[in-house]
Short mmCIF file of C-alpha atoms and ligand atoms in Angstrom, two decimals:
data_model
loop_
_atom_site.label_atom_id
_atom_site.label_comp_id
_atom_site.label_asym_id
_atom_site.label_seq_id
_atom_site.Cartn_x
_atom_site.Cartn_y
_atom_site.Cartn_z
CA MET A 26 115.87 112.26 234.74
CA SER A 27 116.46 108.52 234.43
CA ASN A 28 119.89 106.95 234.50
CA LYS A 29 119.34 104.91 231.38
CA GLU A 30 122.05 105.53 228.85
CA ILE A 31 120.56 107.14 225.80
CA PRO A 32 121.28 105.34 222.51
CA TYR A 33 122.23 107.18 219.33
CA LYS A 34 118.85 106.30 217.92
CA ILE A 35 115.72 106.03 220.02
CA TYR A 36 113.23 103.85 218.20
CA LEU A 37 109.75 103.10 219.38
CA GLU A 38 108.43 99.58 219.01
CA GLU A 39 105.66 99.10 216.46
CA ASN A 40 103.12 98.71 219.27
CA GLU A 41 104.29 101.98 220.83
CA MET A 42 103.35 103.96 217.73
CA PRO A 43 100.50 106.44 218.22
CA LYS A 44 97.09 105.14 217.13
CA GLN A 45 95.46 108.55 217.26
CA TRP A 46 96.42 111.98 215.97
CA TYR A 47 96.37 114.84 218.45
CA ASN A 48 94.35 117.96 217.67
CA VAL A 49 95.87 120.75 219.75
CA ARG A 50 93.02 123.13 218.88
CA ALA A 51 90.77 121.15 221.24
CA ASP A 52 92.93 122.08 224.23
CA MET A 53 93.57 125.71 223.27
CA LYS A 54 91.45 128.03 225.38
CA LYS A 55 91.50 130.70 222.71
CA LYS A 56 91.04 128.90 219.38
CA PRO A 57 92.46 129.88 216.01
CA ALA A 58 90.03 132.18 214.17
CA PRO A 59 87.56 130.39 211.86
CA LEU A 60 88.10 130.04 208.12
CA LEU A 61 85.90 132.40 206.15
CA ASN A 62 84.13 132.00 202.84
CA PRO A 63 86.11 134.28 200.47
CA VAL A 64 82.92 135.70 198.95
CA THR A 65 80.51 136.11 201.88
CA LYS A 66 83.27 136.51 204.52
CA GLN A 67 81.18 134.39 206.88
CA PRO A 68 82.63 131.34 208.68
CA ILE A 69 82.86 128.59 206.10
CA THR A 70 80.62 125.54 206.48
CA GLU A 71 81.51 121.88 206.06
CA ASP A 72 79.35 121.73 202.93
CA GLU A 73 81.13 124.69 201.36
CA LEU A 74 84.54 123.27 202.21
CA SER A 75 83.52 119.91 200.78
CA GLU A 76 83.20 121.46 197.34
CA VAL A 77 86.98 121.78 197.30
CA PHE A 78 88.18 119.19 199.84
CA CYS A 79 87.17 115.62 200.63
CA ARG A 80 84.28 115.44 203.10
CA GLU A 81 86.19 113.79 205.95
CA LEU A 82 89.08 116.22 205.54
CA ALA A 83 86.67 119.16 205.58
CA ARG A 84 85.32 117.76 208.86
CA GLN A 85 88.82 117.51 210.32
CA GLU A 86 89.57 121.03 209.11
CA LEU A 87 86.69 122.48 211.12
CA ASP A 88 87.07 120.26 214.20
CA ASP A 89 88.36 122.23 217.13
CA THR A 90 86.76 120.13 219.86
CA ASN A 91 88.02 116.53 219.55
CA ALA A 92 91.50 116.24 221.01
CA TYR A 93 92.20 112.74 219.71
CA ILE A 94 91.21 111.38 216.33
CA ASP A 95 91.67 107.69 215.46
CA ILE A 96 94.15 106.98 212.69
CA PRO A 97 92.45 104.55 210.28
CA GLN A 98 94.10 101.10 210.24
CA GLU A 99 95.02 101.39 206.51
CA ILE A 100 97.02 104.53 207.31
CA ILE A 101 98.67 102.92 210.33
CA ASP A 102 99.69 100.02 208.07
CA PHE A 103 101.27 102.41 205.58
CA TYR A 104 102.97 104.37 208.39
CA LYS A 105 104.55 101.12 209.56
CA MET A 106 106.54 100.89 206.31
CA TYR A 107 108.61 103.96 207.24
CA ARG A 108 107.68 104.79 210.82
CA PRO A 109 108.28 105.15 213.67
CA ALA A 110 110.88 107.71 212.65
CA PRO A 111 113.99 107.66 214.82
CA LEU A 112 114.75 110.33 217.38
CA ILE A 113 118.51 110.70 217.12
CA ARG A 114 120.83 111.93 219.82
CA ALA A 115 123.38 114.13 218.05
CA TYR A 116 126.31 112.96 220.19
CA CYS A 117 128.82 113.75 217.44
CA LEU A 118 127.53 117.27 216.89
CA GLU A 119 127.50 117.94 220.64
CA LYS A 120 131.12 116.85 220.87
CA LYS A 121 132.15 118.92 217.88
CA LEU A 122 130.46 122.03 219.31
CA GLY A 123 131.86 121.31 222.76
CA THR A 124 128.49 122.04 224.28
CA PRO A 125 127.06 120.63 227.51
CA ALA A 126 123.64 120.68 225.81
CA HIS A 127 122.00 117.44 224.73
CA ILE A 128 120.79 117.69 221.16
CA TYR A 129 118.10 115.43 219.71
CA TYR A 130 116.59 115.49 216.25
CA LYS A 131 113.54 113.78 214.87
CA PHE A 132 114.47 112.53 211.42
CA GLU A 133 111.62 112.50 208.91
CA GLY A 134 113.72 111.90 205.78
CA ASN A 135 113.56 108.11 205.83
CA ASN A 136 111.19 107.64 202.89
CA THR A 137 111.44 108.22 199.13
CA SER A 138 109.70 111.62 199.29
CA GLY A 139 112.57 112.62 201.57
CA SER A 140 110.41 114.54 204.01
CA HIS A 141 107.63 114.52 206.59
CA LYS A 142 105.04 115.32 203.90
CA LEU A 143 104.18 111.66 203.37
CA ASN A 144 102.53 111.61 206.83
CA SER A 145 99.70 113.78 205.55
CA ALA A 146 99.77 112.70 201.88
CA ILE A 147 98.86 109.14 202.79
CA ALA A 148 96.01 110.34 205.01
CA GLN A 149 94.60 112.66 202.37
CA ALA A 150 94.84 110.02 199.63
CA TYR A 151 93.13 107.52 201.90
CA TYR A 152 90.12 109.78 202.54
CA ALA A 153 89.89 110.63 198.82
CA LYS A 154 89.78 106.93 197.98
CA GLN A 155 87.18 106.27 200.70
CA GLU A 156 84.99 108.93 199.11
CA GLY A 157 85.21 107.17 195.74
CA LEU A 158 87.08 109.97 193.95
CA LYS A 159 89.00 109.48 190.70
CA GLY A 160 91.90 111.68 191.65
CA VAL A 161 93.33 114.75 193.31
CA THR A 162 95.10 117.92 192.24
CA THR A 163 97.72 119.79 194.17
CA GLU A 164 100.59 122.25 194.09
CA THR A 165 104.17 121.57 195.01
CA GLY A 166 106.93 124.05 195.81
CA ALA A 167 110.24 122.36 196.26
CA GLY A 168 108.70 119.09 195.09
CA GLN A 169 108.58 117.12 198.33
CA TRP A 170 104.84 117.40 198.71
CA GLY A 171 104.20 116.44 195.08
CA THR A 172 106.47 113.44 195.50
CA ALA A 173 104.80 112.40 198.72
CA LEU A 174 101.34 112.73 197.20
CA SER A 175 102.40 110.78 194.09
CA MET A 176 103.55 107.95 196.33
CA ALA A 177 100.32 108.02 198.33
CA CYS A 178 98.12 108.16 195.22
CA SER A 179 99.87 105.28 193.52
CA TYR A 180 99.44 103.23 196.71
CA PHE A 181 95.68 103.84 196.68
CA ASP A 182 95.39 103.86 192.86
CA LEU A 183 94.27 107.48 192.47
CA ASP A 184 95.09 109.90 189.65
CA CYS A 185 97.48 112.66 190.79
CA GLN A 186 97.89 116.04 189.04
CA VAL A 187 100.64 118.28 190.34
CA TYR A 188 101.22 121.99 189.64
CA MET A 189 104.87 122.57 190.41
CA VAL A 190 106.26 126.07 191.10
CA LYS A 191 108.21 126.91 187.96
CA CYS A 192 111.55 127.75 189.57
CA SER A 193 111.61 124.35 191.30
CA TYR A 194 110.44 122.60 188.13
CA GLU A 195 113.49 124.04 186.40
CA GLN A 196 115.94 123.59 189.28
CA LYS A 197 114.83 120.08 190.14
CA PRO A 198 114.08 118.03 187.03
CA PHE A 199 114.74 114.80 188.91
CA ARG A 200 111.99 115.57 191.41
CA ARG A 201 109.62 115.73 188.50
CA GLU A 202 110.82 112.34 187.28
CA VAL A 203 110.30 110.77 190.70
CA MET A 204 106.70 112.02 190.61
CA ARG A 205 106.21 110.69 187.08
CA THR A 206 107.68 107.37 188.11
CA TYR A 207 104.88 107.15 190.68
CA GLY A 208 102.39 107.98 187.92
CA ALA A 209 101.72 111.68 188.55
CA ASN A 210 101.12 114.35 185.92
CA VAL A 211 103.38 117.39 186.52
CA THR A 212 102.76 120.90 185.12
CA PRO A 213 105.02 123.94 185.76
CA SER A 214 103.14 126.83 187.42
CA PRO A 215 102.03 129.42 186.48
CA SER A 216 100.92 127.49 183.40
CA MET A 217 98.71 128.38 180.48
CA THR A 218 96.38 125.46 181.22
CA THR A 219 94.21 127.30 183.76
CA GLU A 220 92.48 130.65 183.70
CA VAL A 221 94.21 131.84 186.85
CA GLY A 222 97.61 130.71 185.51
CA ARG A 223 97.12 132.70 182.32
CA LYS A 224 96.11 135.74 184.36
CA ILE A 225 99.16 135.53 186.63
CA ASN A 226 101.47 135.10 183.63
CA GLU A 227 99.99 138.23 182.13
CA GLU A 228 100.29 140.27 185.33
CA PHE A 229 103.81 139.08 186.21
CA PRO A 230 105.54 138.22 182.92
CA GLY A 231 108.48 135.88 183.37
CA THR A 232 107.57 135.04 186.98
CA THR A 233 109.11 131.86 188.34
CA GLY A 234 105.92 131.27 190.29
CA SER A 235 105.04 130.88 193.92
CA LEU A 236 103.15 128.42 196.06
CA GLY A 237 100.22 130.82 196.16
CA CYS A 238 99.90 130.74 192.34
CA ALA A 239 100.25 126.99 192.11
CA ILE A 240 97.54 126.52 194.75
CA SER A 241 95.11 128.61 192.70
CA GLU A 242 95.81 126.57 189.60
CA ALA A 243 95.37 123.27 191.39
CA VAL A 244 92.08 124.40 192.95
CA GLU A 245 90.77 125.47 189.56
CA ALA A 246 91.77 122.15 188.02
CA ALA A 247 90.00 120.24 190.81
CA THR A 248 86.75 122.16 190.57
CA ASN A 249 86.69 121.84 186.76
CA GLN A 250 86.97 118.05 186.73
CA GLU A 251 84.30 115.59 187.85
CA GLY A 252 85.46 113.27 190.64
CA TYR A 253 88.46 115.38 191.65
CA ARG A 254 89.27 117.25 194.82
CA TYR A 255 92.10 119.51 195.77
CA VAL A 256 94.58 118.54 198.48
CA LEU A 257 97.15 120.74 200.18
CA GLY A 258 100.44 119.74 201.79
CA SER A 259 100.72 122.34 204.52
CA VAL A 260 99.04 125.40 206.14
CA LEU A 261 95.69 123.68 206.79
CA SER A 262 94.72 122.47 210.24
CA GLN A 263 94.00 118.96 208.90
CA VAL A 264 97.65 118.73 207.77
CA LEU A 265 98.88 119.80 211.20
CA LEU A 266 96.65 117.14 212.69
CA HIS A 267 98.23 114.40 210.54
CA GLN A 268 101.70 115.77 211.28
CA SER A 269 101.05 115.50 215.01
CA ILE A 270 102.42 111.96 214.57
CA ILE A 271 105.88 113.62 214.58
CA GLY A 272 105.38 115.27 217.95
CA LEU A 273 103.59 112.29 219.50
CA GLU A 274 106.42 109.94 218.55
CA THR A 275 109.03 112.45 219.70
CA LYS A 276 107.37 112.81 223.06
CA ALA A 277 106.93 109.04 223.47
CA ALA A 278 110.61 108.50 222.65
CA LEU A 279 111.76 111.18 225.12
CA ASP A 280 109.42 109.85 227.80
CA LYS A 281 110.83 106.36 227.28
CA TYR A 282 114.17 107.65 228.53
CA GLY A 283 112.82 110.13 231.05
CA VAL A 284 114.10 113.12 229.08
CA LYS A 285 112.28 116.43 229.39
CA ALA A 286 112.81 118.76 226.41
CA ASP A 287 113.79 122.34 227.26
CA ILE A 288 113.93 123.86 223.78
CA ILE A 289 111.98 122.64 220.75
CA ILE A 290 112.89 123.99 217.33
CA GLY A 291 111.30 123.58 213.93
CA CYS A 292 111.48 125.25 210.53
CA ALA A 293 108.34 127.03 209.40
CA GLY A 294 107.07 127.26 205.83
CA GLY A 295 103.34 126.74 206.04
CA GLY A 296 103.81 125.49 209.58
CA SER A 297 102.86 121.82 209.27
CA ASN A 298 106.00 120.05 210.49
CA LEU A 299 106.53 122.63 213.22
CA GLY A 300 102.88 122.49 214.23
CA GLY A 301 102.94 118.70 214.24
CA LEU A 302 106.16 118.54 216.23
CA ILE A 303 105.07 121.01 218.89
CA SER A 304 101.38 120.06 219.18
CA PRO A 305 101.64 117.62 222.12
CA PHE A 306 104.08 119.95 223.91
CA VAL A 307 101.89 123.00 223.38
CA GLY A 308 99.00 120.86 224.62
CA GLU A 309 100.86 120.39 227.89
CA MET A 310 101.59 124.12 228.06
CA VAL A 311 97.98 125.21 227.57
CA ARG A 312 96.77 122.58 230.05
CA GLY A 313 99.28 124.00 232.54
CA GLU A 314 101.27 120.76 232.84
CA ALA A 315 104.69 121.78 231.54
CA ASP A 316 106.64 124.61 230.02
CA TYR A 317 108.87 124.64 226.96
CA LYS A 318 110.77 127.17 224.93
CA ILE A 319 109.59 126.73 221.36
CA ILE A 320 111.29 128.41 218.41
CA ALA A 321 109.98 128.66 214.85
CA VAL A 322 112.65 129.35 212.25
CA GLU A 323 111.88 130.98 208.93
CA PRO A 324 113.99 132.39 206.08
CA LYS A 325 114.77 136.11 206.06
CA SER A 326 113.59 136.09 202.44
CA CYS A 327 110.04 135.10 203.44
CA PRO A 328 109.53 136.24 207.04
CA SER A 329 105.80 135.70 207.67
CA LEU A 330 106.02 135.41 211.48
CA THR A 331 108.78 137.91 212.17
CA ARG A 332 107.72 140.67 209.75
CA GLY A 333 104.18 139.79 208.69
CA LYS A 334 100.84 140.90 210.03
CA TYR A 335 98.29 138.81 211.94
CA ALA A 336 95.24 139.28 209.76
CA TYR A 337 92.72 137.56 207.55
CA ASP A 338 94.23 136.88 204.15
CA TYR A 339 93.87 134.69 201.11
CA CYS A 340 95.78 131.42 201.19
CA ASP A 341 96.45 131.66 197.45
CA THR A 342 97.29 134.31 194.88
CA GLY A 343 94.10 133.60 192.93
CA LYS A 344 91.91 134.27 196.01
CA VAL A 345 89.76 131.17 195.59
CA CYS A 346 90.64 129.36 198.84
CA PRO A 347 88.98 130.22 202.17
CA LEU A 348 90.23 133.27 204.02
CA GLN A 349 92.40 132.40 206.96
CA LYS A 350 93.56 134.50 209.90
CA MET A 351 97.32 134.07 210.01
CA TYR A 352 100.67 135.78 210.06
CA THR A 353 101.01 136.83 206.46
CA LEU A 354 103.10 138.91 204.09
CA GLY A 355 100.07 139.32 201.83
CA SER A 356 98.92 136.84 199.19
CA GLY A 357 100.46 139.06 196.51
CA PHE A 358 103.91 138.80 198.08
CA MET A 359 106.26 137.20 195.56
CA PRO A 360 109.18 135.80 197.56
CA ALA A 361 112.60 135.93 195.91
CA SER A 362 113.71 132.70 194.33
CA SER A 363 115.39 130.92 197.24
CA HIS A 364 116.79 127.47 197.73
CA ALA A 365 114.40 126.55 200.50
CA GLY A 366 111.35 126.33 198.24
CA GLY A 367 109.32 124.64 200.96
CA LEU A 368 109.56 127.74 203.13
CA ARG A 369 108.57 130.12 200.36
CA TYR A 370 104.98 130.78 201.35
CA HIS A 371 103.42 134.14 202.20
CA GLY A 372 101.28 132.88 205.09
CA MET A 373 101.34 130.46 208.01
CA SER A 374 99.09 127.83 209.55
CA SER A 375 96.31 129.47 211.56
CA VAL A 376 97.08 127.17 214.49
CA VAL A 377 100.78 128.03 214.52
CA SER A 378 99.88 131.72 214.08
CA GLU A 379 97.57 131.65 217.09
CA ILE A 380 100.14 129.78 219.20
CA TYR A 381 102.67 132.46 218.28
CA ASP A 382 100.25 135.29 218.93
CA GLN A 383 99.52 133.91 222.41
CA GLY A 384 103.24 134.06 223.17
CA LEU A 385 103.59 130.28 223.49
CA MET A 386 106.30 130.29 220.85
CA GLU A 387 109.11 132.54 219.56
CA ALA A 388 110.13 133.08 215.96
CA ARG A 389 113.51 133.77 214.38
CA SER A 390 114.52 134.46 210.82
CA VAL A 391 117.85 133.39 209.36
CA GLU A 392 119.80 134.10 206.19
CA GLN A 393 120.29 131.54 203.45
CA THR A 394 124.10 131.44 203.58
CA GLU A 395 124.23 130.90 207.36
CA VAL A 396 121.67 128.13 206.92
CA PHE A 397 123.84 126.35 204.37
CA ALA A 398 126.90 126.77 206.57
CA ALA A 399 124.99 125.00 209.34
CA ALA A 400 123.79 122.35 206.88
CA GLN A 401 127.36 121.64 205.80
CA GLU A 402 128.61 121.41 209.37
CA PHE A 403 125.77 119.04 210.23
CA ALA A 404 126.29 116.86 207.13
CA ARG A 405 129.99 116.52 207.88
CA ILE A 406 129.55 115.45 211.46
CA GLU A 407 126.17 113.69 211.63
CA GLY A 408 126.29 112.08 208.18
CA ILE A 409 122.84 113.11 206.95
CA LEU A 410 122.73 115.60 204.07
CA PRO A 411 119.85 117.83 205.22
CA ALA A 412 117.20 119.60 203.15
CA PRO A 413 117.72 123.39 203.03
CA GLU A 414 114.35 123.82 204.78
CA SER A 415 115.36 121.53 207.64
CA SER A 416 118.69 123.31 207.91
CA HIS A 417 116.93 126.40 209.22
CA ALA A 418 116.17 124.39 212.35
CA ILE A 419 119.73 123.04 212.46
CA LYS A 420 121.11 126.59 212.38
CA VAL A 421 119.09 127.69 215.41
CA ALA A 422 119.71 124.40 217.27
CA ILE A 423 123.44 125.02 216.88
CA ASP A 424 123.02 128.64 218.04
CA GLU A 425 121.14 127.47 221.13
CA ALA A 426 123.73 124.75 221.84
CA LEU A 427 126.49 127.35 221.64
CA LYS A 428 124.62 129.56 224.10
CA CYS A 429 124.58 126.59 226.49
CA LYS A 430 128.34 126.35 226.04
CA GLU A 431 128.67 129.92 227.32
CA THR A 432 126.34 129.44 230.26
CA GLY A 433 127.37 125.85 231.01
CA GLU A 434 123.77 124.67 230.99
CA ALA A 435 123.02 121.09 229.93
CA LYS A 436 119.72 121.85 228.24
CA ASN A 437 117.82 119.32 226.16
CA ILE A 438 117.41 120.72 222.67
CA VAL A 439 115.04 118.92 220.31
CA PHE A 440 114.66 119.88 216.68
CA GLY A 441 112.82 118.56 213.66
CA LEU A 442 115.02 117.35 210.82
CA THR A 443 112.28 117.33 208.23
CA GLY A 444 114.13 115.82 205.30
CA THR A 445 117.11 115.14 203.10
CA GLY A 446 118.61 117.44 200.48
CA TYR A 447 119.55 115.09 197.64
CA PHE A 448 117.48 117.10 195.19
CA ASP A 449 118.99 120.37 196.35
CA MET A 450 122.48 119.86 195.02
CA TYR A 451 122.16 122.85 192.72
CA ALA A 452 121.79 124.95 195.87
CA TYR A 453 124.66 123.19 197.60
CA GLN A 454 126.75 123.76 194.45
CA LYS A 455 126.12 127.50 194.68
CA PHE A 456 127.06 127.46 198.33
CA ASN A 457 130.22 125.41 197.67
CA ASP A 458 131.19 127.80 194.87
CA GLY A 459 130.70 130.75 197.21
CA ILE A 460 128.15 132.42 194.97
CA MET A 461 125.02 132.00 197.05
CA GLY A 462 123.25 135.26 197.91
CA ASP A 463 120.95 136.39 200.69
CA TYR A 464 117.83 138.20 199.71
CA ILE A 465 115.97 140.22 202.30
CA PRO A 466 112.82 142.05 201.21
CA THR A 467 112.60 145.76 201.95
CA ASP A 468 109.93 147.25 204.23
CA GLU A 469 108.41 148.86 201.15
CA GLU A 470 108.02 145.52 199.39
CA ILE A 471 106.30 144.01 202.39
CA GLU A 472 104.09 147.06 202.95
CA LYS A 473 103.05 147.00 199.31
CA ALA A 474 101.89 143.39 199.57
CA LEU A 475 100.25 143.97 202.96
CA ALA A 476 98.33 146.95 201.58
CA LYS A 477 96.36 144.47 199.50
CA LEU A 478 95.03 142.44 202.42
CA PRO A 479 91.30 141.84 202.02
CA GLU A 480 89.03 144.35 203.71
CA MET A 481 87.16 142.81 206.60
C1 PLP B 518 107.72 121.30 202.87
C2 PLP B 518 108.88 121.19 203.74
C3 PLP B 518 109.05 122.04 204.84
C4 PLP B 518 108.12 123.17 205.17
O1 PLP B 518 106.78 122.90 205.25
P1 PLP B 518 105.97 123.02 206.61
O2 PLP B 518 104.57 122.85 206.23
O3 PLP B 518 106.26 124.37 207.16
O4 PLP B 518 106.45 121.94 207.47
C5 PLP B 518 110.13 121.83 205.65
N1 PLP B 518 111.04 120.87 205.39
C6 PLP B 518 110.92 120.05 204.33
C7 PLP B 518 111.96 119.02 204.09
C8 PLP B 518 109.83 120.18 203.48
O5 PLP B 518 109.70 119.36 202.45
#
């Protein structure tokens, strides 16, 4: 431990920013299971993947041997407009909690998309442009990914078509307008514009949609248009790779002040911010260099890690994407409408799933109302109005800090504050009015969805 006094905000200099992404799969002795072709159920090839994804991204998706991958200069230049992201010492929160713990959070909300998603959006748009494509299609849940991709596409002059989960489309009209301001085309999902959308509408009349449905629609739209590819904002290993910038910067900032993290906490939807944050730390663990307590936090309404099954499953409701081995609730699981749309996904990154399965990480699930209580406490003392998704990590960071208060241990707690909640005021309104509910699926509901896992 160094004696340097730690500032409220630890910034890296521009020349201290990472120039390579870190691919934790390369250092894992037991690798995540391979993606399978949904028809043949054989490991998918780069050529097959390239029918849906850009070629370079397909390559990154299948790469589990190169630990470091150069970040192209154009992407570094874009990163410089909003990165490095600060690592903030939550002095005020520590004082308020009366804890001896030291709390740090990596703040990814400092860009118009309001979240970490821009880190991968800009990379994916760059590779699409390099390949000479006209545009990309995608899904968005809460809207952060769609916004991030719209920004990235307008920067590289690409067409951007977004299928937005219907409940978010209705709850967050301003998100839609931000996307349109950046030139994107936004369609509520399930829509009647794709075959799979029409089918889902028929099977689940009145459904407010899910990420799984929107993914299927976006994939169909990409494969039906010349010069288009599909891009995805989470779950995939390529996205985790791009998000490793979060963890690399966090580690560099901690190292600068000689701080060793004890507990690292992140919220888990598809697993990209968590995976990116923990990658360099897990790398140290699997290489036998250090040990950390890592905690994934998910909503009780969509508990993939804590109540799901580790099995091959479809990534989307329409069953067109590759099969992935992951902790899943079943691709037919329709999570209750919740206010943390970004965490409303039935599955989990295969890398995060394997890390969890190897016991390198714990998982906890938390209820919506306790998450908002933590969000409010954080907003009032640290100033930042957090996204509901990010607030899952805040909740557990506070819990861990309070445990330290009991034991008197001055642990270093680091958590990912993935974004801001300015477009979530409808949710905050419900919380402030005391009418927010907690929905927890029954065992029967989960079993029913799990019964439909593909036969292997
Ligand atoms: C999308 C999103 C998440 C969850 O996605 P992951 O892929 O699990 O990181 C978390 N926080 C915010 C603010 C988001 O926009």
